[in-house]
Amino acid sequence: RRIKILEEMAQSIYREWFVKFRFPGHQKVKMVDSLLGKIPEGWEVEQIGDVIETLGGGTPSTKELSYWEGGNIDWYTPSDLTASGSMFINGSSKKIANLGLEKSSAKLFPAYSLMMTSRATIGVIAINTQEACTNQGFITCVPNKRLSVFHLYFWVKENREKIISVASGATYKEISRGEFREFLIVVPPPPIENTFTKNLEPMCGLIENLIKINLNLRKTRDLLLPKLISGELDVSELDIKID
């Protein structure tokens, strides 16, 4: 519940600043015409692909065991994100080896990038907390000084329906990286972006910590439950009061 409330608060701040343009000091800034309607003077409308780096993914051959055995590189599939359902994700279900990364079209990207599923279930997003790569069902956005990962995260959430509407395909819906890169985004001046990031860092940092706590609790439960059921752990002598 705390995670949900914190994320809703962060999304509300994003909307105030970058949708309604009620950022600190907005009263003194003139509104001007743009391709996306009225925006504050000094802000820019650009294609997302011209502002940040976007990466695709790939899958190493499953017939080559050397691409997978002993692998320690996070390699995400869409099911990792749908199963997690959280803003931050701390690891993938499958890992690949360095050789698998070299011999496939998978691209390694830095921690705290934004992964977005781009086929079948489109627009599921998560921020990786360590260096990673993905299969081909993703578009990964690498943040920079102009657009932080938090800005990108909430921008995609705000525009998910528009992103889905562009998708096409006979077997399953998919949006290409080229199509995604053409989406327009309003880019604020660096001082506004920096202030927004500093405001969201404590809130999003708490979300990340709470997700880690939940993950540790689930691991502890999964470790203890089979031992309790089998009787390997005897709790008969514990003084447990039930109200």
mmCIF file of C-alpha atoms in Angstrom:
data_model
loop_
_atom_site.group_PDB
_atom_site.id
_atom_site.type_symbol
_atom_site.label_atom_id
_atom_site.label_comp_id
_atom_site.label_asym_id
_atom_site.label_seq_id
_atom_site.Cartn_x
_atom_site.Cartn_y
_atom_site.Cartn_z
ATOM 1 C CA ARG A 1 0.000 0.000 0.000
ATOM 2 C CA ARG A 2 2.852 2.373 0.788
ATOM 3 C CA ILE A 3 4.464 1.641 -2.588
ATOM 4 C CA LYS A 4 1.177 2.318 -4.384
ATOM 5 C CA ILE A 5 0.626 5.606 -2.542
ATOM 6 C CA LEU A 6 4.211 6.772 -3.150
ATOM 7 C CA GLU A 7 4.004 5.976 -6.858
ATOM 8 C CA GLU A 8 0.667 7.793 -7.155
ATOM 9 C CA MET A 9 2.207 10.813 -5.443
ATOM 10 C CA ALA A 10 5.169 10.780 -7.833
ATOM 11 C CA GLN A 11 2.843 10.458 -10.851
ATOM 12 C CA SER A 12 0.820 13.427 -9.577
ATOM 13 C CA ILE A 13 3.977 15.540 -9.344
ATOM 14 C CA TYR A 14 4.874 14.544 -12.902
ATOM 15 C CA ARG A 15 1.424 15.577 -14.161
ATOM 16 C CA GLU A 16 1.584 18.924 -12.363
ATOM 17 C CA TRP A 17 4.991 19.781 -13.809
ATOM 18 C CA PHE A 18 4.910 18.259 -17.292
ATOM 19 C CA VAL A 19 1.242 17.944 -18.276
ATOM 20 C CA LYS A 20 -0.382 20.923 -16.559
ATOM 21 C CA PHE A 21 2.920 22.881 -16.551
ATOM 22 C CA ARG A 22 2.415 24.032 -12.958
ATOM 23 C CA PHE A 23 6.063 23.706 -12.003
ATOM 24 C CA PRO A 24 7.744 25.995 -9.442
ATOM 25 C CA GLY A 25 7.854 29.503 -10.901
ATOM 26 C CA HIS A 26 5.445 28.756 -13.741
ATOM 27 C CA GLN A 27 3.547 32.007 -13.058
ATOM 28 C CA LYS A 28 6.487 33.996 -14.426
ATOM 29 C CA VAL A 29 6.916 31.925 -17.607
ATOM 30 C CA LYS A 30 5.131 32.786 -20.846
ATOM 31 C CA MET A 31 3.248 30.007 -22.701
ATOM 32 C CA VAL A 32 4.043 29.626 -26.425
ATOM 33 C CA ASP A 33 2.697 27.503 -29.303
ATOM 34 C CA SER A 34 4.293 24.145 -30.152
ATOM 35 C CA LEU A 35 3.518 20.890 -31.977
ATOM 36 C CA LEU A 36 1.964 19.649 -28.722
ATOM 37 C CA GLY A 37 -0.016 22.799 -27.981
ATOM 38 C CA LYS A 38 0.905 25.501 -25.496
ATOM 39 C CA ILE A 39 4.159 24.877 -23.613
ATOM 40 C CA PRO A 40 6.332 27.112 -21.409
ATOM 41 C CA GLU A 41 8.751 29.368 -23.225
ATOM 42 C CA GLY A 42 12.248 27.892 -23.254
ATOM 43 C CA TRP A 43 10.957 24.294 -23.277
ATOM 44 C CA GLU A 44 11.381 22.166 -26.419
ATOM 45 C CA VAL A 45 9.275 19.593 -28.258
ATOM 46 C CA GLU A 46 11.476 16.839 -29.687
ATOM 47 C CA GLN A 47 11.218 13.261 -30.848
ATOM 48 C CA ILE A 48 12.078 10.958 -27.960
ATOM 49 C CA GLY A 49 14.668 9.200 -30.154
ATOM 50 C CA ASP A 50 16.553 12.459 -30.615
ATOM 51 C CA VAL A 51 16.778 13.069 -26.855
ATOM 52 C CA ILE A 52 17.770 9.671 -25.453
ATOM 53 C CA GLU A 53 19.366 6.430 -26.617
ATOM 54 C CA THR A 54 16.945 3.552 -27.254
ATOM 55 C CA LEU A 55 18.043 -0.080 -27.413
ATOM 56 C CA GLY A 56 16.525 -3.324 -28.610
ATOM 57 C CA GLY A 57 17.281 -6.819 -27.369
ATOM 58 C CA GLY A 58 18.069 -10.330 -28.500
ATOM 59 C CA THR A 59 18.108 -13.975 -27.511
ATOM 60 C CA PRO A 60 21.281 -16.095 -27.512
ATOM 61 C CA SER A 61 20.873 -19.509 -29.138
ATOM 62 C CA THR A 62 19.443 -21.938 -26.590
ATOM 63 C CA LYS A 63 21.297 -24.771 -28.358
ATOM 64 C CA GLU A 64 24.647 -23.327 -27.268
ATOM 65 C CA LEU A 65 25.021 -24.164 -23.586
ATOM 66 C CA SER A 66 28.131 -21.977 -23.349
ATOM 67 C CA TYR A 67 25.906 -18.939 -23.924
ATOM 68 C CA TRP A 68 23.960 -19.704 -20.740
ATOM 69 C CA GLU A 69 25.940 -21.916 -18.360
ATOM 70 C CA GLY A 70 27.425 -19.981 -15.458
ATOM 71 C CA GLY A 71 25.842 -16.797 -16.741
ATOM 72 C CA ASN A 72 25.621 -13.855 -14.359
ATOM 73 C CA ILE A 73 24.208 -11.157 -16.668
ATOM 74 C CA ASP A 74 20.566 -10.270 -16.110
ATOM 75 C CA TRP A 75 18.578 -11.076 -19.263
ATOM 76 C CA TYR A 76 14.989 -9.953 -19.000
ATOM 77 C CA THR A 77 11.917 -11.321 -20.752
ATOM 78 C CA PRO A 78 8.476 -9.630 -20.681
ATOM 79 C CA SER A 79 7.236 -12.227 -18.181
ATOM 80 C CA ASP A 80 9.827 -10.972 -15.658
ATOM 81 C CA LEU A 81 8.186 -7.535 -15.727
ATOM 82 C CA THR A 82 4.582 -8.754 -15.714
ATOM 83 C CA ALA A 83 5.350 -11.090 -12.793
ATOM 84 C CA SER A 84 7.092 -8.317 -10.846
ATOM 85 C CA GLY A 85 4.516 -5.596 -11.465
ATOM 86 C CA SER A 86 6.710 -3.031 -9.713
ATOM 87 C CA MET A 87 8.566 0.167 -10.529
ATOM 88 C CA PHE A 88 11.998 -1.331 -9.813
ATOM 89 C CA ILE A 89 13.175 -4.841 -10.633
ATOM 90 C CA ASN A 90 16.205 -6.406 -8.966
ATOM 91 C CA GLY A 91 17.006 -9.392 -11.165
ATOM 92 C CA SER A 92 15.865 -11.589 -14.038
ATOM 93 C CA SER A 93 14.707 -15.196 -13.904
ATOM 94 C CA LYS A 94 17.301 -16.191 -16.532
ATOM 95 C CA LYS A 95 20.948 -15.153 -16.836
ATOM 96 C CA ILE A 96 23.278 -15.240 -19.808
ATOM 97 C CA ALA A 97 27.051 -15.553 -20.044
ATOM 98 C CA ASN A 98 29.379 -12.980 -21.586
ATOM 99 C CA LEU A 99 29.703 -15.200 -24.653
ATOM 100 C CA GLY A 100 25.922 -15.233 -25.054
ATOM 101 C CA LEU A 101 25.892 -11.449 -24.953
ATOM 102 C CA GLU A 102 28.657 -11.257 -27.575
ATOM 103 C CA LYS A 103 27.005 -13.781 -29.904
ATOM 104 C CA SER A 104 23.512 -12.268 -29.883
ATOM 105 C CA SER A 105 21.848 -8.939 -30.627
ATOM 106 C CA ALA A 106 21.207 -8.386 -26.909
ATOM 107 C CA LYS A 107 22.590 -5.035 -25.729
ATOM 108 C CA LEU A 108 24.003 -4.373 -22.270
ATOM 109 C CA PHE A 109 22.640 -1.204 -20.695
ATOM 110 C CA PRO A 110 23.413 0.539 -17.398
ATOM 111 C CA ALA A 111 21.543 0.220 -14.115
ATOM 112 C CA TYR A 112 18.565 2.541 -13.723
ATOM 113 C CA SER A 113 17.505 2.458 -17.342
ATOM 114 C CA LEU A 114 13.858 2.073 -18.334
ATOM 115 C CA MET A 115 12.724 -1.218 -19.881
ATOM 116 C CA MET A 116 9.421 -1.226 -21.804
ATOM 117 C CA THR A 117 7.784 -4.300 -23.322
ATOM 118 C CA SER A 118 7.135 -3.719 -27.027
ATOM 119 C CA ARG A 119 5.170 -6.746 -28.220
ATOM 120 C CA ALA A 120 2.047 -8.698 -27.198
ATOM 121 C CA THR A 121 1.622 -7.008 -23.807
ATOM 122 C CA ILE A 122 2.878 -3.543 -24.702
ATOM 123 C CA GLY A 123 3.945 -0.756 -22.365
ATOM 124 C CA VAL A 124 4.800 -2.715 -19.211
ATOM 125 C CA ILE A 125 7.724 -0.853 -17.671
ATOM 126 C CA ALA A 126 10.319 -1.297 -14.951
ATOM 127 C CA ILE A 127 13.641 0.208 -13.889
ATOM 128 C CA ASN A 128 16.533 -2.250 -13.585
ATOM 129 C CA THR A 129 18.694 -1.806 -10.495
ATOM 130 C CA GLN A 130 21.783 -3.408 -12.008
ATOM 131 C CA GLU A 131 23.387 -3.691 -15.449
ATOM 132 C CA ALA A 132 21.253 -5.852 -17.730
ATOM 133 C CA CYS A 133 20.056 -6.789 -21.212
ATOM 134 C CA THR A 134 16.730 -8.032 -22.625
ATOM 135 C CA ASN A 135 15.275 -10.294 -25.274
ATOM 136 C CA GLN A 136 13.802 -8.801 -28.439
ATOM 137 C CA GLY A 137 10.436 -8.003 -26.818
ATOM 138 C CA PHE A 138 11.676 -4.704 -25.380
ATOM 139 C CA ILE A 139 12.565 -1.122 -26.096
ATOM 140 C CA THR A 140 14.989 0.135 -23.450
ATOM 141 C CA CYS A 141 15.385 3.855 -22.807
ATOM 142 C CA VAL A 142 18.756 4.988 -21.467
ATOM 143 C CA PRO A 143 18.341 8.207 -19.421
ATOM 144 C CA ASN A 144 20.700 11.153 -19.561
ATOM 145 C CA LYS A 145 21.022 14.684 -18.210
ATOM 146 C CA ARG A 146 18.165 15.933 -20.364
ATOM 147 C CA LEU A 147 15.652 13.279 -19.248
ATOM 148 C CA SER A 148 16.007 11.336 -16.007
ATOM 149 C CA VAL A 149 14.807 7.753 -15.619
ATOM 150 C CA PHE A 150 11.960 9.012 -13.392
ATOM 151 C CA HIS A 151 10.829 11.440 -16.081
ATOM 152 C CA LEU A 152 10.913 8.633 -18.650
ATOM 153 C CA TYR A 153 9.053 6.223 -16.361
ATOM 154 C CA PHE A 154 6.145 8.544 -15.708
ATOM 155 C CA TRP A 155 6.096 9.825 -19.287
ATOM 156 C CA VAL A 156 5.575 6.272 -20.582
ATOM 157 C CA LYS A 157 2.901 5.637 -17.946
ATOM 158 C CA GLU A 158 1.128 8.838 -18.955
ATOM 159 C CA ASN A 159 1.316 7.974 -22.669
ATOM 160 C CA ARG A 160 0.860 4.190 -22.549
ATOM 161 C CA GLU A 161 -2.444 4.220 -24.454
ATOM 162 C CA LYS A 162 -0.928 6.332 -27.247
ATOM 163 C CA ILE A 163 2.022 3.946 -27.465
ATOM 164 C CA ILE A 164 -0.285 0.920 -27.653
ATOM 165 C CA SER A 165 -2.396 2.605 -30.353
ATOM 166 C CA VAL A 166 0.603 2.739 -32.718
ATOM 167 C CA ALA A 167 1.270 -1.010 -32.425
ATOM 168 C CA SER A 168 0.368 -3.309 -35.309
ATOM 169 C CA GLY A 169 0.772 -6.928 -36.360
ATOM 170 C CA ALA A 170 -1.228 -9.935 -37.518
ATOM 171 C CA THR A 171 -0.048 -12.535 -34.991
ATOM 172 C CA TYR A 172 0.460 -10.150 -32.073
ATOM 173 C CA LYS A 173 0.658 -6.395 -31.656
ATOM 174 C CA GLU A 174 4.116 -4.864 -31.656
ATOM 175 C CA ILE A 175 5.590 -1.369 -31.738
ATOM 176 C CA SER A 176 8.937 -0.993 -33.465
ATOM 177 C CA ARG A 177 11.817 0.977 -32.056
ATOM 178 C CA GLY A 178 11.601 3.321 -35.042
ATOM 179 C CA GLU A 179 7.936 4.054 -34.330
ATOM 180 C CA PHE A 180 8.634 4.625 -30.660
ATOM 181 C CA ARG A 181 11.502 7.004 -31.407
ATOM 182 C CA GLU A 182 9.119 9.287 -33.328
ATOM 183 C CA PHE A 183 6.943 10.050 -30.297
ATOM 184 C CA LEU A 184 7.086 13.702 -29.301
ATOM 185 C CA ILE A 185 8.027 14.727 -25.765
ATOM 186 C CA VAL A 186 8.286 18.116 -24.083
ATOM 187 C CA VAL A 187 11.815 18.590 -22.758
ATOM 188 C CA PRO A 188 12.257 21.156 -19.960
ATOM 189 C CA PRO A 189 15.364 23.298 -19.384
ATOM 190 C CA PRO A 190 18.093 21.541 -17.316
ATOM 191 C CA PRO A 191 17.326 23.430 -14.043
ATOM 192 C CA ILE A 192 13.685 22.261 -14.120
ATOM 193 C CA GLU A 193 14.648 18.664 -14.930
ATOM 194 C CA ASN A 194 17.288 18.635 -12.174
ATOM 195 C CA THR A 195 14.845 20.007 -9.586
ATOM 196 C CA PHE A 196 12.195 17.458 -10.597
ATOM 197 C CA THR A 197 14.704 14.612 -10.246
ATOM 198 C CA LYS A 198 15.869 15.829 -6.818
ATOM 199 C CA ASN A 199 12.245 16.030 -5.641
ATOM 200 C CA LEU A 200 11.489 12.496 -6.776
ATOM 201 C CA GLU A 201 14.711 10.787 -5.672
ATOM 202 C CA PRO A 202 13.731 10.380 -1.966
ATOM 203 C CA MET A 203 10.237 9.153 -2.878
ATOM 204 C CA CYS A 204 11.410 6.716 -5.542
ATOM 205 C CA GLY A 205 14.320 5.628 -3.353
ATOM 206 C CA LEU A 206 11.830 4.634 -0.657
ATOM 207 C CA ILE A 207 9.801 2.697 -3.245
ATOM 208 C CA GLU A 208 12.952 0.819 -4.262
ATOM 209 C CA ASN A 209 13.794 -0.034 -0.627
ATOM 210 C CA LEU A 210 10.254 -1.243 0.094
ATOM 211 C CA ILE A 211 10.357 -3.478 -2.993
ATOM 212 C CA LYS A 212 13.641 -4.994 -1.752
ATOM 213 C CA ILE A 213 12.116 -5.600 1.697
ATOM 214 C CA ASN A 214 9.113 -7.333 0.123
ATOM 215 C CA LEU A 215 11.440 -9.480 -2.001
ATOM 216 C CA ASN A 216 13.459 -10.557 1.057
ATOM 217 C CA LEU A 217 10.280 -11.372 2.957
ATOM 218 C CA ARG A 218 9.021 -13.555 0.078
ATOM 219 C CA LYS A 219 12.374 -15.381 -0.076
ATOM 220 C CA THR A 220 12.243 -16.004 3.692
ATOM 221 C CA ARG A 221 8.674 -17.282 3.432
ATOM 222 C CA ASP A 222 9.538 -19.612 0.532
ATOM 223 C CA LEU A 223 12.515 -20.952 2.497
ATOM 224 C CA LEU A 224 10.677 -21.539 5.770
ATOM 225 C CA LEU A 225 7.254 -22.726 4.589
ATOM 226 C CA PRO A 226 8.323 -26.123 3.159
ATOM 227 C CA LYS A 227 10.350 -26.823 6.314
ATOM 228 C CA LEU A 228 7.380 -25.955 8.529
ATOM 229 C CA ILE A 229 4.981 -28.105 6.516
ATOM 230 C CA SER A 230 7.356 -31.077 6.446
ATOM 231 C CA GLY A 231 8.053 -30.787 10.166
ATOM 232 C CA GLU A 232 11.755 -30.198 9.608
ATOM 233 C CA LEU A 233 11.324 -27.095 11.760
ATOM 234 C CA ASP A 234 9.563 -27.934 15.032
ATOM 235 C CA VAL A 235 7.589 -25.024 16.458
ATOM 236 C CA SER A 236 5.541 -27.058 18.923
ATOM 237 C CA GLU A 237 7.397 -25.651 21.916
ATOM 238 C CA LEU A 238 7.118 -22.013 20.866
ATOM 239 C CA ASP A 239 4.894 -19.890 23.068
ATOM 240 C CA ILE A 240 2.632 -18.414 20.420
ATOM 241 C CA LYS A 241 -0.422 -16.561 21.672
ATOM 242 C CA ILE A 242 -3.383 -16.309 19.322
ATOM 243 C CA ASP A 243 -5.957 -13.634 20.144
#
